Structures are given as structure tokens and as C-alpha cells.
Amino acid sequence: ILRTLNSWFWWENIWMPINCTWADFVDRDGLVFPKPHQLYATIPYAFVLLIIRFFSERYVAIPLAKALGIKNVRRVKPQPNPVLESYFRECSRHPSQSEIQGLAKKCNCTVHLVEKWFRRRRNLEIPTVLRKFQEAFWRFSFYLTSSIVGFIFLYDKPWFYDIWQTWVGYPFQTLLPSQYWYYMAEIGFYWSLLFTLGIDNKRKARLCLLGFTSFSFPSPRQDFMAHVVHHLAAIGLMSGSWCGNYVRLGTLVIFVHDTADFWLEAAKMFNYAHWEKTCNMLFIIFSIAFFITRIILFPFWILRATLYQPTYYSTTPVIAYFLFNGMLLILQGLHLYWGYLIFKILKRFVFLK
């Protein structure tokens, strides 16, 4: 069964133009092609990034947070109680008064002590401002580095200025060392985010933009699963473009997304430090960068190259054409939704102060 599924997955008609086979993707005459087995390396790269994250959060983010006036608040842990801990995890974090009375009888203690225990236990689930600052600092550091390195890798490439060049000579386009490392770092980063979902800060079952606007999920579990789906979709999209040698377009998509994200993470960092004016200024810069990259460049530059230009070079689109464009169109739908939320925040900021 696995052999059959594998043959279906790597069917040439899915990935490459007509009259091309995988045998044509053998390195020769100075041409180097991306190989699917190279994606296995993204897993150890993810652990390298986790090590870098640990040291950067501990030895750079914490001193920076202290310099900005963020203090590490130590919360009081409740007394160990297996009965209350089991109820907290499996039943409810906010028991009703009758449930509290029942738990007090079961534990042979007062109602006041049970209420106090649940209050302290809930507080342990709330991430400290310092912890949120550390995570924002790590994402800021990665996105900023990725944007700078991406620009260095792309600024002298002809397809950075002329999007038609992404298809010239396709699929026989050689893989550059810079493209290899750009992809490995990005995919490894999303693997690392996936590995740390269980220990990273819970966003109180909602996705927020600086705390001003939120989209609620019915439960923390669904919020967790939403993050899992997002990270897996990002990894799948980048991995698929790697296998099909859509690397030129893939690097442009990565660059367009990362160049706005570090401004938002910087705004969050100053928001945690209560530097209100700096936070507002950074959020306005983020909003401008977001609208330029996600609402203008992505649909009129990237999607134009993926939807229209392939039909110019080939009259028989492969299955990957519909798969990848479908995912990119869904991504653009998310861009429009997030842009709507950002616009509402800016409108409130300008007119309601």
C-alpha cells in the first residue's frame, strides 16, 4: 500500500510539465536540482534553531527586557492536591459554587481554600509579561534576520525585478546555495514552532493583534489545533515548492511575508514594556508594510506569476498548478481578513485615539 501511495504521490504529471520525468532532475552540466530527501535535514536544523532560541531568550531577551523596565513576576504556586489538580485539568478551570462546595467536602477543607487554590492555579496558566516578551523577541530576531538575508540573496537576481524570469528555463533551473539555506532555515523555523507549541504561551484561546482585536476559538484545544494546521500548511507549501523546483517563486513568497512580520513583533515587545508611543509608531509601520506586501505585492506580483504566466509557457498545466495556486489563494483570503482587522485597528486609533 505504501509503495502504491508513494508512486501516486511522485507521479510526474502532478509535479512537472509534460514530457518531463524525474530522471531529468539528475545533476548534470553544472545544473543542480533540489531533491526531496534534502528536506529531512530541516528536522536537525529545527533543533539547531531551538538551541539558538534558548540562548537568545536567556542571555539577550531577558537583559533587554530588564533594560526596558519589564520585571519578572513570580507567582505563588498552590499546594499540591491531586483531587483538585485532576478536576482542574479534566473538568473545569472555573468551577461553580456548588462544585467548589463538593470539592471542599471531598478534600476535607474549607470553600475559601478551594477557591484560593483554583485562583492560584489559573494564574500559573497565564504567561508572564517577561515570557511573552522573550517569545516576541525570538520571532522578531528570526524575521528580521530572514528579511535582511533574503534581500541580500535576492537583490542581484533578475527575477527579483522581472517576475517573468521565475519561469525562464523552467523546470531546468539550477539550485543556488543561497536558495538552499534560505529554504532550510524557513522550514526548520516552522518545524521548531511546531515542536514548541505545547510549551509556548497559550493565547487564552484566541489569536490577537497586540491585544486590540481578537478572533476567538471555542476552546484552547481548537486554538492549539489551528496553530498546528497553520504550521503544517506552511511547511507543506514550502516543501512542495521545493520538490517541484518552484524555488525562485518560493523565495519571493517567503521574502514578501517576512518583511512585515518583524515590525509586528517589535510593536509587541514595546507594548509589553508600556512604551505606548513607540508601540503605536511601530504598529503603523507594520500596517503600511503589511498592506504593501500582502495586499498589493502578493496578489499583483506573486499571484500574477503563479496564475497567469505558467499558461503563457505551457498550454497544459500540471496538477501542482491547481494545488499550489489553491493554497496561495486561500492565503490571500487570510491576508484580506487580517488586513480588514488591521484597518479597523487603524481607524479606531486615528479617530478614537
XYZ file of N, CA, C and O in Angstrom, residues 8 15 68 85 105 112-113 139 164 215 259 265 277 285 288 290 295 311 334:
76
model
N 1.959 7.067 -6.526
C 0.948 8.066 -6.873
C 1.418 9.476 -6.518
O 1.229 10.417 -7.285
N 3.758 16.999 -10.737
C 4.789 17.944 -10.367
C 5.389 18.739 -11.511
O 5.796 19.881 -11.312
N 14.288 47.613 29.517
C 13.060 48.306 29.120
C 12.077 48.449 30.282
O 10.986 48.991 30.096
N -6.224 19.086 41.261
C -5.466 19.136 40.017
C -6.152 18.333 38.919
O -6.235 18.769 37.765
N -15.690 19.384 50.434
C -16.032 18.214 51.244
C -15.138 17.031 50.894
O -14.696 16.284 51.772
N -13.143 28.440 51.059
C -12.191 29.520 50.793
C -10.857 28.978 50.290
O -10.257 29.536 49.358
N -10.379 27.901 50.857
C -9.114 27.317 50.426
C -9.212 26.745 49.016
O -8.265 26.845 48.227
N 10.874 35.680 17.728
C 10.255 35.798 16.405
C 10.739 37.048 15.688
O 10.978 37.026 14.473
N 8.917 37.627 -14.672
C 8.894 36.650 -15.756
C 10.102 35.715 -15.679
O 10.043 34.578 -16.158
N -9.761 37.095 17.495
C -10.704 36.150 16.898
C -10.735 34.940 17.801
O -9.726 34.267 17.976
N 9.034 40.291 5.588
C 9.397 41.709 5.692
C 8.398 42.534 6.498
O 8.732 43.641 6.938
N 6.210 42.086 15.606
C 6.840 41.542 16.807
C 7.545 42.641 17.593
O 7.538 42.630 18.830
N 3.974 55.167 22.779
C 4.208 55.907 21.539
C 5.063 55.091 20.558
O 4.779 55.074 19.358
N 3.911 51.421 11.131
C 4.881 50.961 10.128
C 4.542 49.542 9.681
O 4.589 49.215 8.491
N 1.573 49.626 7.275
C 1.968 50.059 5.929
C 2.695 48.934 5.199
O 2.402 48.636 4.031
N 2.485 45.757 5.817
C 1.532 44.668 5.563
C 0.714 44.935 4.310
O 0.572 44.061 3.448
N -1.245 42.938 0.480
C -2.454 43.343 -0.245
C -2.132 43.833 -1.659
O -2.982 43.783 -2.554
N 0.569 29.679 -17.826
C -0.231 29.369 -19.012
C 0.403 29.945 -20.276
O 0.125 29.476 -21.379
N -6.794 34.977 3.645
C -6.396 35.300 5.015
C -5.771 36.690 5.087
O -6.009 37.434 6.050
